[in-house]
């Protein structure tokens, strides 16, 4: 971990119904929902970056991926002619707009959406998907900010670790790790709820 991380302190995005505990520096107390994203503001942000300190933020939420429902959040857009032949269903590609909630219940408060694409990219017995997603926050102090995530999603492994490769708004130049755990999965409908644990370094 970078030595510039201030006390390596974790801040939880959610504390009951509240967003982000108060941080120890003025940059962390900024209302991220009103961050100026104009080119001039971004240029100024980079000029001030040399004096900024990284902080570690911990996020926890649930992603609801619904394939079989009246209003699916994940839909197939392409597949190979041979997709049905391998045991791992090699080739199908889905685009998704999955709600992210505070709790695992479908009625739980929606605080964001996961937008992205997944493709089945394994011809071996251990089924795996490649995922590209944007975690776009639309509530709380991270309103208008997003995290960019890229990585492998090995379906039958308990822990699925993906890399945070960037972000926008409050998460400019972000880096970190997303650990996904299947909370519930229905073999018939393919609907699932995924438990997301996020550790992200940002300024």
CSV table of C-alpha atoms in Angstrom, one decimal:
chain,number,residue,atom,x,y,z
A,1,UNK,CA,0.0,0.0,0.0
A,2,UNK,CA,1.2,3.5,-0.8
A,3,UNK,CA,2.9,5.3,2.0
A,4,UNK,CA,0.9,8.4,1.2
A,5,UNK,CA,-2.3,6.9,2.4
A,6,UNK,CA,-3.4,8.9,5.4
A,7,UNK,CA,-3.3,6.6,8.4
A,8,UNK,CA,-4.7,3.8,6.1
A,9,UNK,CA,-8.1,4.7,7.4
A,10,UNK,CA,-11.2,3.0,6.1
A,11,UNK,CA,-14.4,5.0,5.7
A,12,UNK,CA,-17.6,3.1,5.2
A,13,UNK,CA,-19.9,4.4,2.5
A,14,UNK,CA,-22.9,3.3,4.4
A,15,UNK,CA,-23.5,3.6,8.2
A,16,UNK,CA,-27.1,2.7,8.8
A,17,UNK,CA,-28.9,5.2,6.5
A,18,UNK,CA,-26.0,7.6,6.4
A,19,UNK,CA,-23.4,8.0,3.7
A,20,UNK,CA,-19.7,8.2,4.4
A,21,UNK,CA,-18.4,8.9,7.9
A,22,UNK,CA,-16.8,12.3,8.3
A,23,UNK,CA,-13.2,12.2,7.2
A,24,UNK,CA,-10.1,13.8,8.7
A,25,UNK,CA,-9.3,16.2,5.9
A,26,UNK,CA,-11.2,18.9,4.0
A,27,UNK,CA,-11.0,17.2,0.6
A,28,UNK,CA,-13.0,14.2,2.1
A,29,UNK,CA,-15.6,16.6,3.4
A,30,UNK,CA,-16.4,17.9,-0.1
A,31,UNK,CA,-20.0,17.3,-1.3
A,32,UNK,CA,-19.0,14.9,-4.1
A,33,UNK,CA,-22.5,15.1,-5.6
A,34,UNK,CA,-21.7,18.7,-6.7
A,35,UNK,CA,-18.1,18.1,-8.1
A,36,UNK,CA,-17.4,20.4,-11.0
A,37,UNK,CA,-16.5,18.1,-14.0
A,38,UNK,CA,-15.8,20.9,-16.5
A,39,UNK,CA,-12.4,20.7,-18.3
A,40,UNK,CA,-11.2,23.8,-16.4
A,41,UNK,CA,-12.1,22.2,-13.1
A,42,UNK,CA,-10.4,18.9,-13.9
A,43,UNK,CA,-7.3,20.8,-15.0
A,44,UNK,CA,-7.3,22.7,-11.7
A,45,UNK,CA,-7.8,19.4,-9.8
A,46,UNK,CA,-4.7,17.9,-11.4
A,47,UNK,CA,-2.6,20.9,-10.6
A,48,UNK,CA,-3.6,20.6,-6.9
A,49,UNK,CA,-3.0,16.8,-6.9
A,50,UNK,CA,0.7,17.1,-5.9
A,51,UNK,CA,-0.5,18.3,-2.4
A,52,UNK,CA,-3.3,15.7,-2.1
A,53,UNK,CA,-3.1,12.6,0.1
A,54,UNK,CA,-4.7,9.3,-0.9
A,55,UNK,CA,-7.4,7.9,1.4
A,56,UNK,CA,-8.9,4.4,1.6
A,57,UNK,CA,-12.6,4.1,1.3
A,58,UNK,CA,-14.6,0.9,2.0
A,59,UNK,CA,-17.9,0.3,0.3
A,60,UNK,CA,-20.4,-2.5,0.7
A,61,UNK,CA,-23.6,-3.0,-1.2
A,62,UNK,CA,-25.6,-5.6,-3.2
A,63,UNK,CA,-26.1,-6.0,-6.9
A,64,UNK,CA,-29.3,-7.4,-8.3
A,65,UNK,CA,-28.8,-9.2,-11.6
A,66,UNK,CA,-32.2,-10.2,-13.1
A,67,UNK,CA,-32.2,-12.2,-16.3
A,68,UNK,CA,-35.7,-13.8,-16.2
A,69,UNK,CA,-38.4,-11.3,-15.2
A,70,UNK,CA,-40.9,-8.9,-16.7
A,71,UNK,CA,-38.2,-6.2,-16.6
A,72,UNK,CA,-34.8,-7.9,-16.9
A,73,UNK,CA,-31.7,-5.9,-16.0
A,74,UNK,CA,-29.4,-8.2,-17.9
A,75,UNK,CA,-30.1,-9.2,-21.5
A,76,UNK,CA,-28.1,-11.3,-24.1
A,77,UNK,CA,-26.9,-9.3,-27.1
A,78,UNK,CA,-24.7,-11.9,-28.9
A,79,UNK,CA,-23.4,-15.5,-28.9
A,80,UNK,CA,-21.3,-17.8,-31.1
A,81,UNK,CA,-22.9,-20.5,-33.2
A,82,UNK,CA,-21.1,-23.1,-31.0
A,83,UNK,CA,-22.1,-21.6,-27.7
A,84,UNK,CA,-24.4,-24.5,-26.7
A,85,UNK,CA,-21.7,-27.1,-27.3
A,86,UNK,CA,-19.0,-26.5,-24.6
A,87,UNK,CA,-19.9,-27.4,-21.0
A,88,UNK,CA,-19.2,-23.8,-20.0
A,89,UNK,CA,-21.4,-22.1,-22.6
A,90,UNK,CA,-18.5,-20.3,-24.2
A,91,UNK,CA,-19.3,-17.1,-26.1
A,92,UNK,CA,-22.6,-15.5,-24.9
A,93,UNK,CA,-22.4,-11.8,-24.2
A,94,UNK,CA,-24.7,-9.8,-21.9
A,95,UNK,CA,-25.3,-6.1,-21.3
A,96,UNK,CA,-26.6,-5.2,-17.9
A,97,UNK,CA,-28.0,-2.3,-15.9
A,98,UNK,CA,-28.2,-3.8,-12.4
A,99,UNK,CA,-29.5,-1.8,-9.4
A,100,UNK,CA,-27.2,-1.6,-6.4
A,101,UNK,CA,-28.8,-1.5,-3.0
A,102,UNK,CA,-27.9,-1.0,0.7
A,103,UNK,CA,-29.2,-4.4,1.7
A,104,UNK,CA,-29.9,-7.8,-0.1
A,105,UNK,CA,-33.6,-7.3,-0.2
A,106,UNK,CA,-35.1,-6.2,-3.6
A,107,UNK,CA,-37.0,-3.5,-1.7
A,108,UNK,CA,-33.8,-2.1,-0.2
A,109,UNK,CA,-32.8,1.5,-1.0
A,110,UNK,CA,-31.2,1.8,-4.5
A,111,UNK,CA,-28.1,3.9,-4.3
A,112,UNK,CA,-26.4,3.2,-7.6
A,113,UNK,CA,-26.4,1.1,-10.8
A,114,UNK,CA,-23.8,-1.3,-12.2
A,115,UNK,CA,-23.6,-0.7,-16.0
A,116,UNK,CA,-21.5,-3.1,-18.1
A,117,UNK,CA,-20.9,-6.1,-20.3
A,118,UNK,CA,-20.0,-9.7,-19.5
A,119,UNK,CA,-18.9,-12.4,-21.8
A,120,UNK,CA,-18.4,-16.1,-21.1
A,121,UNK,CA,-14.7,-16.4,-21.9
A,122,UNK,CA,-13.7,-19.9,-20.7
A,123,UNK,CA,-13.8,-23.2,-22.7
A,124,UNK,CA,-12.7,-25.2,-19.7
A,125,UNK,CA,-14.9,-26.8,-17.1
A,126,UNK,CA,-14.4,-23.9,-14.6
A,127,UNK,CA,-16.9,-21.5,-16.1
A,128,UNK,CA,-15.7,-17.9,-16.1
A,129,UNK,CA,-16.9,-14.5,-17.4
A,130,UNK,CA,-14.9,-11.4,-18.3
A,131,UNK,CA,-16.7,-8.3,-16.8
A,132,UNK,CA,-16.4,-4.6,-17.7
A,133,UNK,CA,-18.5,-2.4,-15.5
A,134,UNK,CA,-19.1,1.1,-14.3
A,135,UNK,CA,-20.5,1.5,-10.8
A,136,UNK,CA,-22.3,4.8,-11.2
A,137,UNK,CA,-23.5,6.3,-7.9
A,138,UNK,CA,-26.6,8.4,-8.0
A,139,UNK,CA,-27.3,9.1,-4.3
A,140,UNK,CA,-25.5,10.3,-1.3
A,141,UNK,CA,-22.1,12.2,-1.2
A,142,UNK,CA,-20.8,10.2,-4.1
A,143,UNK,CA,-23.7,11.2,-6.3
A,144,UNK,CA,-22.4,11.7,-9.9
A,145,UNK,CA,-19.2,9.8,-9.3
A,146,UNK,CA,-18.3,6.3,-10.7
A,147,UNK,CA,-15.8,3.5,-10.4
A,148,UNK,CA,-14.5,1.6,-13.4
A,149,UNK,CA,-14.1,-2.2,-12.8
A,150,UNK,CA,-12.5,-4.8,-15.0
A,151,UNK,CA,-11.8,-8.5,-14.3
A,152,UNK,CA,-12.5,-12.1,-14.3
A,153,UNK,CA,-15.7,-13.5,-12.7
A,154,UNK,CA,-15.1,-17.3,-12.0
A,155,UNK,CA,-18.6,-18.4,-11.4
A,156,UNK,CA,-17.9,-21.4,-9.2
A,157,UNK,CA,-15.3,-19.7,-7.0
A,158,UNK,CA,-16.5,-18.3,-3.7
A,159,UNK,CA,-14.6,-15.0,-4.0
A,160,UNK,CA,-14.4,-13.2,-7.3
A,161,UNK,CA,-11.8,-10.5,-7.2
A,162,UNK,CA,-11.8,-7.7,-9.8
A,163,UNK,CA,-9.6,-4.6,-10.2
A,164,UNK,CA,-10.7,-1.0,-9.9
A,165,UNK,CA,-8.9,0.6,-12.8
A,166,UNK,CA,-10.1,4.2,-12.5
A,167,UNK,CA,-13.1,6.4,-11.8
A,168,UNK,CA,-14.7,9.8,-12.2
A,169,UNK,CA,-15.9,12.6,-9.9
A,170,UNK,CA,-14.8,11.8,-6.4
A,171,UNK,CA,-13.0,8.7,-7.7
A,172,UNK,CA,-10.7,10.3,-10.2
A,173,UNK,CA,-7.5,8.1,-10.5
A,174,UNK,CA,-9.1,5.5,-8.3
A,175,UNK,CA,-7.5,2.1,-7.8
A,176,UNK,CA,-8.5,-0.8,-5.7
A,177,UNK,CA,-10.2,-4.2,-5.5
A,178,UNK,CA,-13.8,-5.4,-5.7
A,179,UNK,CA,-14.6,-8.8,-4.1
A,180,UNK,CA,-17.9,-10.2,-5.3
A,181,UNK,CA,-19.7,-13.1,-3.5
A,182,UNK,CA,-22.9,-14.7,-4.7
A,183,UNK,CA,-25.5,-14.1,-2.1
A,184,UNK,CA,-28.4,-15.9,-3.8
A,185,UNK,CA,-28.6,-17.6,-7.2
A,186,UNK,CA,-31.6,-19.3,-8.9
A,187,UNK,CA,-30.6,-22.1,-11.3
A,188,UNK,CA,-33.9,-21.9,-13.2
A,189,UNK,CA,-34.2,-18.1,-13.7
A,190,UNK,CA,-30.4,-17.3,-13.5
A,191,UNK,CA,-31.4,-14.4,-11.4
A,192,UNK,CA,-28.8,-13.6,-8.7
A,193,UNK,CA,-28.0,-11.2,-5.9
A,194,UNK,CA,-24.3,-10.4,-5.5
A,195,UNK,CA,-22.6,-9.2,-2.4
A,196,UNK,CA,-20.0,-6.5,-3.3
A,197,UNK,CA,-17.1,-5.5,-1.0
A,198,UNK,CA,-15.0,-2.6,-2.3
A,199,UNK,CA,-11.7,-1.2,-1.1
A,200,UNK,CA,-10.6,1.8,-3.1
A,201,UNK,CA,-7.8,4.3,-2.9
A,202,UNK,CA,-8.6,7.8,-4.2
A,203,UNK,CA,-7.9,11.5,-3.5
